[in-house]
């Protein structure tokens, strides 16, 4: 009888979040319709188990690849962090399969799966400066190191907004209050992430177009001759394709999540499981597996090492020059002593 009364309150047009939460806390799969759950559906166990397994596999691959290559540490940290959050998030959705009325499972998945791709985007940003160096910095409108210096802080801002919003929404939900304020901050973080990714893709396209135009006009002279062998390698070319694919997938996913969460936790998009699987799960898993298959630490080894070699060679030249200069000074001082004598 109490459940029926709560259902009547939760189903009324003016029902507040407290009434809906109190109703869901009393619900089980046997006593309440799925339409009244957090999802309005029962999360698919096969789909979420597959995503959990794939992200776990990707996580292990990134760790193993980091040990083998010992390259691109920042990239590895970003992708490992993202995969960990994906694993936790899909574990939350499996909890929701057991009981879609459970608040904890819903909050785990919505917070972790919303934030995770922000870490992955940081990994994408870190790769562009190396690509610019490989083709030649003259082909870029901005200096190679400016790319991470611009985009990483933007990604941090996006990540902080999403994390703060998720925390606020989670706390409010546990207190049986509306999570709308926290949700709005999460949407702001996601929207800023979409904007940052869009600018990143525009700059990538601009760099590619400018490089092609200079190659048409100047031939191979438009490119850095130091990395000619690397540019011709199959692994480097496929890495560029994988990076482009991952960027587009993360962008599509982020646009979808902005549209989804902008409707709130009771909107139509958040209640559509097929869209979530296709535009969230598939997009992100394709991105990480593409980067697993063509990890920059393995495909881009020469492009990572050469700048360090150049720096070392310059230091060696300076040290040699410094060694020669004291001998001249000593000669000059000896001459001065003789003249004085």
mmCIF file with all atom_site columns, N, CA, C and O in Angstrom, residues 54-84 86-87 119-120 123-124 127 239 242-243 246 284-298:
data_model
loop_
_atom_site.group_PDB
_atom_site.id
_atom_site.type_symbol
_atom_site.label_atom_id
_atom_site.label_alt_id
_atom_site.label_comp_id
_atom_site.label_asym_id
_atom_site.label_entity_id
_atom_site.label_seq_id
_atom_site.pdbx_PDB_ins_code
_atom_site.Cartn_x
_atom_site.Cartn_y
_atom_site.Cartn_z
_atom_site.occupancy
_atom_site.B_iso_or_equiv
_atom_site.pdbx_formal_charge
_atom_site.auth_seq_id
_atom_site.auth_comp_id
_atom_site.auth_asym_id
_atom_site.auth_atom_id
_atom_site.pdbx_PDB_model_num
ATOM 1   N N  . UNK A 1 54  ? 36.084 -5.300 -22.598 1.00 0.00 ? 54  UNK A N  1
ATOM 2   C CA . UNK A 1 54  ? 36.911 -4.609 -23.586 1.00 0.00 ? 54  UNK A CA 1
ATOM 3   C C  . UNK A 1 54  ? 37.739 -3.492 -22.954 1.00 0.00 ? 54  UNK A C  1
ATOM 4   O O  . UNK A 1 54  ? 38.925 -3.327 -23.285 1.00 0.00 ? 54  UNK A O  1
ATOM 5   N N  . UNK A 1 55  ? 37.144 -2.730 -22.056 1.00 0.00 ? 55  UNK A N  1
ATOM 6   C CA . UNK A 1 55  ? 37.907 -1.659 -21.398 1.00 0.00 ? 55  UNK A CA 1
ATOM 7   C C  . UNK A 1 55  ? 38.949 -2.239 -20.438 1.00 0.00 ? 55  UNK A C  1
ATOM 8   O O  . UNK A 1 55  ? 40.031 -1.655 -20.279 1.00 0.00 ? 55  UNK A O  1
ATOM 9   N N  . UNK A 1 56  ? 38.656 -3.357 -19.810 1.00 0.00 ? 56  UNK A N  1
ATOM 10  C CA . UNK A 1 56  ? 39.647 -4.028 -18.966 1.00 0.00 ? 56  UNK A CA 1
ATOM 11  C C  . UNK A 1 56  ? 40.818 -4.515 -19.820 1.00 0.00 ? 56  UNK A C  1
ATOM 12  O O  . UNK A 1 56  ? 41.993 -4.363 -19.436 1.00 0.00 ? 56  UNK A O  1
ATOM 13  N N  . UNK A 1 57  ? 40.503 -5.086 -20.977 1.00 0.00 ? 57  UNK A N  1
ATOM 14  C CA . UNK A 1 57  ? 41.542 -5.532 -21.914 1.00 0.00 ? 57  UNK A CA 1
ATOM 15  C C  . UNK A 1 57  ? 42.382 -4.348 -22.388 1.00 0.00 ? 57  UNK A C  1
ATOM 16  O O  . UNK A 1 57  ? 43.624 -4.425 -22.429 1.00 0.00 ? 57  UNK A O  1
ATOM 17  N N  . UNK A 1 58  ? 41.726 -3.245 -22.729 1.00 0.00 ? 58  UNK A N  1
ATOM 18  C CA . UNK A 1 58  ? 42.440 -2.051 -23.186 1.00 0.00 ? 58  UNK A CA 1
ATOM 19  C C  . UNK A 1 58  ? 43.347 -1.504 -22.084 1.00 0.00 ? 58  UNK A C  1
ATOM 20  O O  . UNK A 1 58  ? 44.488 -1.101 -22.352 1.00 0.00 ? 58  UNK A O  1
ATOM 21  N N  . UNK A 1 59  ? 42.847 -1.490 -20.869 1.00 0.00 ? 59  UNK A N  1
ATOM 22  C CA . UNK A 1 59  ? 43.639 -1.023 -19.725 1.00 0.00 ? 59  UNK A CA 1
ATOM 23  C C  . UNK A 1 59  ? 44.905 -1.849 -19.561 1.00 0.00 ? 59  UNK A C  1
ATOM 24  O O  . UNK A 1 59  ? 46.014 -1.306 -19.407 1.00 0.00 ? 59  UNK A O  1
ATOM 25  N N  . UNK A 1 60  ? 44.772 -3.166 -19.608 1.00 0.00 ? 60  UNK A N  1
ATOM 26  C CA . UNK A 1 60  ? 45.932 -4.047 -19.479 1.00 0.00 ? 60  UNK A CA 1
ATOM 27  C C  . UNK A 1 60  ? 46.907 -3.836 -20.636 1.00 0.00 ? 60  UNK A C  1
ATOM 28  O O  . UNK A 1 60  ? 48.136 -3.864 -20.441 1.00 0.00 ? 60  UNK A O  1
ATOM 29  N N  . UNK A 1 61  ? 46.381 -3.615 -21.836 1.00 0.00 ? 61  UNK A N  1
ATOM 30  C CA . UNK A 1 61  ? 47.242 -3.376 -23.005 1.00 0.00 ? 61  UNK A CA 1
ATOM 31  C C  . UNK A 1 61  ? 48.045 -2.083 -22.835 1.00 0.00 ? 61  UNK A C  1
ATOM 32  O O  . UNK A 1 61  ? 49.247 -2.050 -23.130 1.00 0.00 ? 61  UNK A O  1
ATOM 33  N N  . UNK A 1 62  ? 47.388 -1.020 -22.377 1.00 0.00 ? 62  UNK A N  1
ATOM 34  C CA . UNK A 1 62  ? 48.102 0.247  -22.189 1.00 0.00 ? 62  UNK A CA 1
ATOM 35  C C  . UNK A 1 62  ? 49.213 0.103  -21.139 1.00 0.00 ? 62  UNK A C  1
ATOM 36  O O  . UNK A 1 62  ? 50.304 0.669  -21.304 1.00 0.00 ? 62  UNK A O  1
ATOM 37  N N  . UNK A 1 63  ? 48.949 -0.640 -20.086 1.00 0.00 ? 63  UNK A N  1
ATOM 38  C CA . UNK A 1 63  ? 49.970 -0.858 -19.060 1.00 0.00 ? 63  UNK A CA 1
ATOM 39  C C  . UNK A 1 63  ? 51.139 -1.667 -19.615 1.00 0.00 ? 63  UNK A C  1
ATOM 40  O O  . UNK A 1 63  ? 52.311 -1.337 -19.375 1.00 0.00 ? 63  UNK A O  1
ATOM 41  N N  . UNK A 1 64  ? 50.819 -2.726 -20.363 1.00 0.00 ? 64  UNK A N  1
ATOM 42  C CA . UNK A 1 64  ? 51.870 -3.555 -20.955 1.00 0.00 ? 64  UNK A CA 1
ATOM 43  C C  . UNK A 1 64  ? 52.666 -2.765 -21.990 1.00 0.00 ? 64  UNK A C  1
ATOM 44  O O  . UNK A 1 64  ? 53.906 -2.851 -22.040 1.00 0.00 ? 64  UNK A O  1
ATOM 45  N N  . UNK A 1 65  ? 51.979 -1.984 -22.822 1.00 0.00 ? 65  UNK A N  1
ATOM 46  C CA . UNK A 1 65  ? 52.658 -1.184 -23.833 1.00 0.00 ? 65  UNK A CA 1
ATOM 47  C C  . UNK A 1 65  ? 53.547 -0.119 -23.208 1.00 0.00 ? 65  UNK A C  1
ATOM 48  O O  . UNK A 1 65  ? 54.616 0.204  -23.747 1.00 0.00 ? 65  UNK A O  1
ATOM 49  N N  . UNK A 1 66  ? 53.131 0.403  -22.062 1.00 0.00 ? 66  UNK A N  1
ATOM 50  C CA . UNK A 1 66  ? 53.962 1.386  -21.365 1.00 0.00 ? 66  UNK A CA 1
ATOM 51  C C  . UNK A 1 66  ? 55.256 0.736  -20.873 1.00 0.00 ? 66  UNK A C  1
ATOM 52  O O  . UNK A 1 66  ? 56.337 1.345  -20.947 1.00 0.00 ? 66  UNK A O  1
ATOM 53  N N  . UNK A 1 67  ? 55.147 -0.488 -20.374 1.00 0.00 ? 67  UNK A N  1
ATOM 54  C CA . UNK A 1 67  ? 56.343 -1.192 -19.896 1.00 0.00 ? 67  UNK A CA 1
ATOM 55  C C  . UNK A 1 67  ? 57.272 -1.554 -21.053 1.00 0.00 ? 67  UNK A C  1
ATOM 56  O O  . UNK A 1 67  ? 58.505 -1.497 -20.917 1.00 0.00 ? 67  UNK A O  1
ATOM 57  N N  . UNK A 1 68  ? 56.705 -1.912 -22.199 1.00 0.00 ? 68  UNK A N  1
ATOM 58  C CA . UNK A 1 68  ? 57.512 -2.318 -23.344 1.00 0.00 ? 68  UNK A CA 1
ATOM 59  C C  . UNK A 1 68  ? 58.190 -1.129 -24.024 1.00 0.00 ? 68  UNK A C  1
ATOM 60  O O  . UNK A 1 68  ? 59.364 -1.201 -24.402 1.00 0.00 ? 68  UNK A O  1
ATOM 61  N N  . UNK A 1 69  ? 57.444 -0.052 -24.199 1.00 0.00 ? 69  UNK A N  1
ATOM 62  C CA . UNK A 1 69  ? 57.981 1.084  -24.952 1.00 0.00 ? 69  UNK A CA 1
ATOM 63  C C  . UNK A 1 69  ? 58.681 2.106  -24.069 1.00 0.00 ? 69  UNK A C  1
ATOM 64  O O  . UNK A 1 69  ? 59.658 2.727  -24.483 1.00 0.00 ? 69  UNK A O  1
ATOM 65  N N  . UNK A 1 70  ? 58.164 2.292  -22.848 1.00 0.00 ? 70  UNK A N  1
ATOM 66  C CA . UNK A 1 70  ? 58.668 3.334  -21.940 1.00 0.00 ? 70  UNK A CA 1
ATOM 67  C C  . UNK A 1 70  ? 58.703 4.694  -22.635 1.00 0.00 ? 70  UNK A C  1
ATOM 68  O O  . UNK A 1 70  ? 59.620 5.486  -22.458 1.00 0.00 ? 70  UNK A O  1
ATOM 69  N N  . UNK A 1 71  ? 57.701 4.930  -23.432 1.00 0.00 ? 71  UNK A N  1
ATOM 70  C CA . UNK A 1 71  ? 57.570 6.174  -24.178 1.00 0.00 ? 71  UNK A CA 1
ATOM 71  C C  . UNK A 1 71  ? 56.189 6.773  -23.924 1.00 0.00 ? 71  UNK A C  1
ATOM 72  O O  . UNK A 1 71  ? 55.272 6.096  -23.511 1.00 0.00 ? 71  UNK A O  1
ATOM 73  N N  . UNK A 1 72  ? 56.050 8.056  -24.177 1.00 0.00 ? 72  UNK A N  1
ATOM 74  C CA . UNK A 1 72  ? 54.763 8.749  -24.069 1.00 0.00 ? 72  UNK A CA 1
ATOM 75  C C  . UNK A 1 72  ? 54.099 8.493  -22.708 1.00 0.00 ? 72  UNK A C  1
ATOM 76  O O  . UNK A 1 72  ? 52.987 7.992  -22.632 1.00 0.00 ? 72  UNK A O  1
ATOM 77  N N  . UNK A 1 73  ? 54.795 8.866  -21.655 1.00 0.00 ? 73  UNK A N  1
ATOM 78  C CA . UNK A 1 73  ? 54.301 8.618  -20.295 1.00 0.00 ? 73  UNK A CA 1
ATOM 79  C C  . UNK A 1 73  ? 52.998 9.362  -20.045 1.00 0.00 ? 73  UNK A C  1
ATOM 80  O O  . UNK A 1 73  ? 52.043 8.820  -19.474 1.00 0.00 ? 73  UNK A O  1
ATOM 81  N N  . UNK A 1 74  ? 52.937 10.643 -20.464 1.00 0.00 ? 74  UNK A N  1
ATOM 82  C CA . UNK A 1 74  ? 51.714 11.420 -20.269 1.00 0.00 ? 74  UNK A CA 1
ATOM 83  C C  . UNK A 1 74  ? 50.528 10.812 -20.984 1.00 0.00 ? 74  UNK A C  1
ATOM 84  O O  . UNK A 1 74  ? 49.417 10.755 -20.443 1.00 0.00 ? 74  UNK A O  1
ATOM 85  N N  . UNK A 1 75  ? 50.750 10.351 -22.205 1.00 0.00 ? 75  UNK A N  1
ATOM 86  C CA . UNK A 1 75  ? 49.704 9.678  -22.972 1.00 0.00 ? 75  UNK A CA 1
ATOM 87  C C  . UNK A 1 75  ? 49.209 8.442  -22.224 1.00 0.00 ? 75  UNK A C  1
ATOM 88  O O  . UNK A 1 75  ? 47.999 8.215  -22.115 1.00 0.00 ? 75  UNK A O  1
ATOM 89  N N  . UNK A 1 76  ? 50.139 7.648  -21.704 1.00 0.00 ? 76  UNK A N  1
ATOM 90  C CA . UNK A 1 76  ? 49.768 6.418  -20.988 1.00 0.00 ? 76  UNK A CA 1
ATOM 91  C C  . UNK A 1 76  ? 48.961 6.735  -19.737 1.00 0.00 ? 76  UNK A C  1
ATOM 92  O O  . UNK A 1 76  ? 47.934 6.098  -19.472 1.00 0.00 ? 76  UNK A O  1
ATOM 93  N N  . UNK A 1 77  ? 49.400 7.718  -18.962 1.00 0.00 ? 77  UNK A N  1
ATOM 94  C CA . UNK A 1 77  ? 48.676 8.096  -17.737 1.00 0.00 ? 77  UNK A CA 1
ATOM 95  C C  . UNK A 1 77  ? 47.252 8.521  -18.069 1.00 0.00 ? 77  UNK A C  1
ATOM 96  O O  . UNK A 1 77  ? 46.292 8.125  -17.389 1.00 0.00 ? 77  UNK A O  1
ATOM 97  N N  . UNK A 1 78  ? 47.095 9.315  -19.129 1.00 0.00 ? 78  UNK A N  1
ATOM 98  C CA . UNK A 1 78  ? 45.763 9.792  -19.521 1.00 0.00 ? 78  UNK A CA 1
ATOM 99  C C  . UNK A 1 78  ? 44.852 8.648  -19.938 1.00 0.00 ? 78  UNK A C  1
ATOM 100 O O  . UNK A 1 78  ? 43.697 8.552  -19.480 1.00 0.00 ? 78  UNK A O  1
ATOM 101 N N  . UNK A 1 79  ? 45.362 7.754  -20.787 1.00 0.00 ? 79  UNK A N  1
ATOM 102 C CA . UNK A 1 79  ? 44.516 6.664  -21.285 1.00 0.00 ? 79  UNK A CA 1
ATOM 103 C C  . UNK A 1 79  ? 44.241 5.623  -20.211 1.00 0.00 ? 79  UNK A C  1
ATOM 104 O O  . UNK A 1 79  ? 43.131 5.062  -20.137 1.00 0.00 ? 79  UNK A O  1
ATOM 105 N N  . UNK A 1 80  ? 45.209 5.343  -19.351 1.00 0.00 ? 80  UNK A N  1
ATOM 106 C CA . UNK A 1 80  ? 44.991 4.398  -18.253 1.00 0.00 ? 80  UNK A CA 1
ATOM 107 C C  . UNK A 1 80  ? 43.934 4.940  -17.294 1.00 0.00 ? 80  UNK A C  1
ATOM 108 O O  . UNK A 1 80  ? 43.031 4.213  -16.860 1.00 0.00 ? 80  UNK A O  1
ATOM 109 N N  . UNK A 1 81  ? 44.022 6.226  -16.973 1.00 0.00 ? 81  UNK A N  1
ATOM 110 C CA . UNK A 1 81  ? 43.030 6.847  -16.080 1.00 0.00 ? 81  UNK A CA 1
ATOM 111 C C  . UNK A 1 81  ? 41.634 6.766  -16.683 1.00 0.00 ? 81  UNK A C  1
ATOM 112 O O  . UNK A 1 81  ? 40.659 6.435  -15.989 1.00 0.00 ? 81  UNK A O  1
ATOM 113 N N  . UNK A 1 82  ? 41.539 7.055  -17.980 1.00 0.00 ? 82  UNK A N  1
ATOM 114 C CA . UNK A 1 82  ? 40.241 6.978  -18.646 1.00 0.00 ? 82  UNK A CA 1
ATOM 115 C C  . UNK A 1 82  ? 39.673 5.578  -18.647 1.00 0.00 ? 82  UNK A C  1
ATOM 116 O O  . UNK A 1 82  ? 38.475 5.381  -18.394 1.00 0.00 ? 82  UNK A O  1
ATOM 117 N N  . UNK A 1 83  ? 40.524 4.587  -18.917 1.00 0.00 ? 83  UNK A N  1
ATOM 118 C CA . UNK A 1 83  ? 40.045 3.191  -18.953 1.00 0.00 ? 83  UNK A CA 1
ATOM 119 C C  . UNK A 1 83  ? 39.611 2.705  -17.567 1.00 0.00 ? 83  UNK A C  1
ATOM 120 O O  . UNK A 1 83  ? 38.644 1.945  -17.454 1.00 0.00 ? 83  UNK A O  1
ATOM 121 N N  . UNK A 1 84  ? 40.323 3.130  -16.530 1.00 0.00 ? 84  UNK A N  1
ATOM 122 C CA . UNK A 1 84  ? 39.924 2.748  -15.167 1.00 0.00 ? 84  UNK A CA 1
ATOM 123 C C  . UNK A 1 84  ? 38.519 3.259  -14.868 1.00 0.00 ? 84  UNK A C  1
ATOM 124 O O  . UNK A 1 84  ? 37.669 2.534  -14.326 1.00 0.00 ? 84  UNK A O  1
ATOM 125 N N  . UNK A 1 86  ? 36.220 3.974  -17.046 1.00 0.00 ? 86  UNK A N  1
ATOM 126 C CA . UNK A 1 86  ? 35.272 3.225  -17.879 1.00 0.00 ? 86  UNK A CA 1
ATOM 127 C C  . UNK A 1 86  ? 34.930 1.882  -17.236 1.00 0.00 ? 86  UNK A C  1
ATOM 128 O O  . UNK A 1 86  ? 33.762 1.462  -17.214 1.00 0.00 ? 86  UNK A O  1
ATOM 129 N N  . UNK A 1 87  ? 35.936 1.198  -16.714 1.00 0.00 ? 87  UNK A N  1
ATOM 130 C CA . UNK A 1 87  ? 35.710 -0.099 -16.057 1.00 0.00 ? 87  UNK A CA 1
ATOM 131 C C  . UNK A 1 87  ? 34.795 0.069  -14.850 1.00 0.00 ? 87  UNK A C  1
ATOM 132 O O  . UNK A 1 87  ? 33.824 -0.692 -14.669 1.00 0.00 ? 87  UNK A O  1
ATOM 133 N N  . UNK A 1 119 ? 39.937 12.451 -19.873 1.00 0.00 ? 119 UNK A N  1
ATOM 134 C CA . UNK A 1 119 ? 41.319 11.987 -19.740 1.00 0.00 ? 119 UNK A CA 1
ATOM 135 C C  . UNK A 1 119 ? 41.850 11.517 -21.091 1.00 0.00 ? 119 UNK A C  1
ATOM 136 O O  . UNK A 1 119 ? 43.003 11.790 -21.451 1.00 0.00 ? 119 UNK A O  1
ATOM 137 N N  . UNK A 1 120 ? 41.013 10.818 -21.838 1.00 0.00 ? 120 UNK A N  1
ATOM 138 C CA . UNK A 1 120 ? 41.440 10.310 -23.146 1.00 0.00 ? 120 UNK A CA 1
ATOM 139 C C  . UNK A 1 120 ? 41.725 11.447 -24.116 1.00 0.00 ? 120 UNK A C  1
ATOM 140 O O  . UNK A 1 120 ? 42.668 11.368 -24.924 1.00 0.00 ? 120 UNK A O  1
ATOM 141 N N  . UNK A 1 123 ? 45.192 12.702 -23.777 1.00 0.00 ? 123 UNK A N  1
ATOM 142 C CA . UNK A 1 123 ? 46.161 11.866 -24.468 1.00 0.00 ? 123 UNK A CA 1
ATOM 143 C C  . UNK A 1 123 ? 46.262 12.217 -25.943 1.00 0.00 ? 123 UNK A C  1
ATOM 144 O O  . UNK A 1 123 ? 47.352 12.208 -26.527 1.00 0.00 ? 123 UNK A O  1
ATOM 145 N N  . UNK A 1 124 ? 45.121 12.544 -26.571 1.00 0.00 ? 124 UNK A N  1
ATOM 146 C CA . UNK A 1 124 ? 45.124 12.943 -27.983 1.00 0.00 ? 124 UNK A CA 1
ATOM 147 C C  . UNK A 1 124 ? 45.890 14.242 -28.173 1.00 0.00 ? 124 UNK A C  1
ATOM 148 O O  . UNK A 1 124 ? 46.674 14.380 -29.129 1.00 0.00 ? 124 UNK A O  1
ATOM 149 N N  . UNK A 1 127 ? 49.763 14.167 -28.449 1.00 0.00 ? 127 UNK A N  1
ATOM 150 C CA . UNK A 1 127 ? 50.399 13.570 -29.633 1.00 0.00 ? 127 UNK A CA 1
ATOM 151 C C  . UNK A 1 127 ? 50.670 14.573 -30.750 1.00 0.00 ? 127 UNK A C  1
ATOM 152 O O  . UNK A 1 127 ? 51.575 14.367 -31.566 1.00 0.00 ? 127 UNK A O  1
ATOM 153 N N  . UNK A 1 239 ? 49.191 4.979  -37.438 1.00 0.00 ? 239 UNK A N  1
ATOM 154 C CA . UNK A 1 239 ? 49.008 5.710  -36.179 1.00 0.00 ? 239 UNK A CA 1
ATOM 155 C C  . UNK A 1 239 ? 48.218 6.995  -36.416 1.00 0.00 ? 239 UNK A C  1
ATOM 156 O O  . UNK A 1 239 ? 47.332 7.348  -35.634 1.00 0.00 ? 239 UNK A O  1
ATOM 157 N N  . UNK A 1 242 ? 44.641 6.084  -36.808 1.00 0.00 ? 242 UNK A N  1
ATOM 158 C CA . UNK A 1 242 ? 44.068 5.707  -35.510 1.00 0.00 ? 242 UNK A CA 1
ATOM 159 C C  . UNK A 1 242 ? 43.795 6.931  -34.652 1.00 0.00 ? 242 UNK A C  1
ATOM 160 O O  . UNK A 1 242 ? 42.754 7.032  -33.987 1.00 0.00 ? 242 UNK A O  1
ATOM 161 N N  . UNK A 1 243 ? 44.722 7.886  -34.658 1.00 0.00 ? 243 UNK A N  1
ATOM 162 C CA . UNK A 1 243 ? 44.546 9.110  -33.870 1.00 0.00 ? 243 UNK A CA 1
ATOM 163 C C  . UNK A 1 243 ? 43.362 9.914  -34.379 1.00 0.00 ? 243 UNK A C  1
ATOM 164 O O  . UNK A 1 243 ? 42.557 10.428 -33.587 1.00 0.00 ? 243 UNK A O  1
ATOM 165 N N  . UNK A 1 246 ? 40.136 8.066  -33.356 1.00 0.00 ? 246 UNK A N  1
ATOM 166 C CA . UNK A 1 246 ? 39.871 8.225  -31.922 1.00 0.00 ? 246 UNK A CA 1
ATOM 167 C C  . UNK A 1 246 ? 39.338 9.620  -31.618 1.00 0.00 ? 246 UNK A C  1
ATOM 168 O O  . UNK A 1 246 ? 38.406 9.785  -30.812 1.00 0.00 ? 246 UNK A O  1
ATOM 169 N N  . UNK A 1 284 ? 33.581 5.141  -27.619 1.00 0.00 ? 284 UNK A N  1
ATOM 170 C CA . UNK A 1 284 ? 34.759 5.208  -26.737 1.00 0.00 ? 284 UNK A CA 1
ATOM 171 C C  . UNK A 1 284 ? 35.603 3.948  -26.859 1.00 0.00 ? 284 UNK A C  1
ATOM 172 O O  . UNK A 1 284 ? 36.837 4.011  -26.867 1.00 0.00 ? 284 UNK A O  1
ATOM 173 N N  . UNK A 1 285 ? 34.971 2.788  -26.971 1.00 0.00 ? 285 UNK A N  1
ATOM 174 C CA . UNK A 1 285 ? 35.746 1.548  -27.055 1.00 0.00 ? 285 UNK A CA 1
ATOM 175 C C  . UNK A 1 285 ? 36.501 1.480  -28.386 1.00 0.00 ? 285 UNK A C  1
ATOM 176 O O  . UNK A 1 285 ? 37.651 0.986  -28.435 1.00 0.00 ? 285 UNK A O  1
ATOM 177 N N  . UNK A 1 286 ? 35.929 1.997  -29.468 1.00 0.00 ? 286 UNK A N  1
ATOM 178 C CA . UNK A 1 286 ? 36.639 2.061  -30.748 1.00 0.00 ? 286 UNK A CA 1
ATOM 179 C C  . UNK A 1 286 ? 37.862 2.969  -30.619 1.00 0.00 ? 286 UNK A C  1
ATOM 180 O O  . UNK A 1 286 ? 38.953 2.661  -31.122 1.00 0.00 ? 286 UNK A O  1
ATOM 181 N N  . UNK A 1 287 ? 37.700 4.092  -29.911 1.00 0.00 ? 287 UNK A N  1
ATOM 182 C CA . UNK A 1 287 ? 38.806 5.037  -29.736 1.00 0.00 ? 287 UNK A CA 1
ATOM 183 C C  . UNK A 1 287 ? 39.979 4.398  -28.994 1.00 0.00 ? 287 UNK A C  1
ATOM 184 O O  . UNK A 1 287 ? 41.129 4.484  -29.437 1.00 0.00 ? 287 UNK A O  1
ATOM 185 N N  . UNK A 1 288 ? 39.699 3.735  -27.876 1.00 0.00 ? 288 UNK A N  1
ATOM 186 C CA . UNK A 1 288 ? 40.802 3.186  -27.080 1.00 0.00 ? 288 UNK A CA 1
ATOM 187 C C  . UNK A 1 288 ? 41.446 1.980  -27.762 1.00 0.00 ? 288 UNK A C  1
ATOM 188 O O  . UNK A 1 288 ? 42.675 1.812  -27.709 1.00 0.00 ? 288 UNK A O  1
ATOM 189 N N  . UNK A 1 289 ? 40.653 1.150  -28.423 1.00 0.00 ? 289 UNK A N  1
ATOM 190 C CA . UNK A 1 289 ? 41.227 -0.019 -29.092 1.00 0.00 ? 289 UNK A CA 1
ATOM 191 C C  . UNK A 1 289 ? 42.066 0.398  -30.307 1.00 0.00 ? 289 UNK A C  1
ATOM 192 O O  . UNK A 1 289 ? 43.088 -0.243 -30.609 1.00 0.00 ? 289 UNK A O  1
ATOM 193 N N  . UNK A 1 290 ? 41.661 1.467  -30.980 1.00 0.00 ? 290 UNK A N  1
ATOM 194 C CA . UNK A 1 290 ? 42.467 1.979  -32.096 1.00 0.00 ? 290 UNK A CA 1
ATOM 195 C C  . UNK A 1 290 ? 43.822 2.451  -31.593 1.00 0.00 ? 290 UNK A C  1
ATOM 196 O O  . UNK A 1 290 ? 44.863 2.212  -32.230 1.00 0.00 ? 290 UNK A O  1
ATOM 197 N N  . UNK A 1 291 ? 43.841 3.113  -30.430 1.00 0.00 ? 291 UNK A N  1
ATOM 198 C CA . UNK A 1 291 ? 45.097 3.592  -29.866 1.00 0.00 ? 291 UNK A CA 1
ATOM 199 C C  . UNK A 1 291 ? 45.916 2.454  -29.254 1.00 0.00 ? 291 UNK A C  1
ATOM 200 O O  . UNK A 1 291 ? 47.137 2.565  -29.136 1.00 0.00 ? 291 UNK A O  1
ATOM 201 N N  . UNK A 1 292 ? 45.245 1.381  -28.846 1.00 0.00 ? 292 UNK A N  1
ATOM 202 C CA . UNK A 1 292 ? 45.966 0.177  -28.424 1.00 0.00 ? 292 UNK A CA 1
ATOM 203 C C  . UNK A 1 292 ? 46.678 -0.464 -29.604 1.00 0.00 ? 292 UNK A C  1
ATOM 204 O O  . UNK A 1 292 ? 47.857 -0.841 -29.524 1.00 0.00 ? 292 UNK A O  1
ATOM 205 N N  . UNK A 1 293 ? 45.943 -0.584 -30.712 1.00 0.00 ? 293 UNK A N  1
ATOM 206 C CA . UNK A 1 293 ? 46.486 -1.248 -31.898 1.00 0.00 ? 293 UNK A CA 1
ATOM 207 C C  . UNK A 1 293 ? 47.670 -0.484 -32.472 1.00 0.00 ? 293 UNK A C  1
ATOM 208 O O  . UNK A 1 293 ? 48.619 -1.089 -32.981 1.00 0.00 ? 293 UNK A O  1
ATOM 209 N N  . UNK A 1 294 ? 47.628 0.852  -32.367 1.00 0.00 ? 294 UNK A N  1
ATOM 210 C CA . UNK A 1 294 ? 48.708 1.678  -32.918 1.00 0.00 ? 294 UNK A CA 1
ATOM 211 C C  . UNK A 1 294 ? 49.172 2.663  -31.845 1.00 0.00 ? 294 UNK A C  1
ATOM 212 O O  . UNK A 1 294 ? 48.970 3.875  -31.964 1.00 0.00 ? 294 UNK A O  1
ATOM 213 N N  . UNK A 1 295 ? 49.766 2.115  -30.818 1.00 0.00 ? 295 UNK A N  1
ATOM 214 C CA . UNK A 1 295 ? 50.236 2.910  -29.682 1.00 0.00 ? 295 UNK A CA 1
ATOM 215 C C  . UNK A 1 295 ? 51.380 3.814  -30.129 1.00 0.00 ? 295 UNK A C  1
ATOM 216 O O  . UNK A 1 295 ? 52.330 3.361  -30.775 1.00 0.00 ? 295 UNK A O  1
ATOM 217 N N  . UNK A 1 296 ? 51.343 5.107  -29.803 1.00 0.00 ? 296 UNK A N  1
ATOM 218 C CA . UNK A 1 296 ? 52.394 6.022  -30.263 1.00 0.00 ? 296 UNK A CA 1
ATOM 219 C C  . UNK A 1 296 ? 53.783 5.670  -29.737 1.00 0.00 ? 296 UNK A C  1
ATOM 220 O O  . UNK A 1 296 ? 54.782 5.926  -30.411 1.00 0.00 ? 296 UNK A O  1
ATOM 221 N N  . UNK A 1 297 ? 53.845 5.081  -28.558 1.00 0.00 ? 297 UNK A N  1
ATOM 222 C CA . UNK A 1 297 ? 55.150 4.706  -28.021 1.00 0.00 ? 297 UNK A CA 1
ATOM 223 C C  . UNK A 1 297 ? 55.853 3.654  -28.847 1.00 0.00 ? 297 UNK A C  1
ATOM 224 O O  . UNK A 1 297 ? 57.083 3.559  -28.841 1.00 0.00 ? 297 UNK A O  1
ATOM 225 N N  . UNK A 1 298 ? 55.062 2.853  -29.590 1.00 0.00 ? 298 UNK A N  1
ATOM 226 C CA . UNK A 1 298 ? 55.632 1.807  -30.441 1.00 0.00 ? 298 UNK A CA 1
ATOM 227 C C  . UNK A 1 298 ? 55.706 2.246  -31.898 1.00 0.00 ? 298 UNK A C  1
ATOM 228 O O  . UNK A 1 298 ? 56.682 1.971  -32.594 1.00 0.00 ? 298 UNK A O  1
#
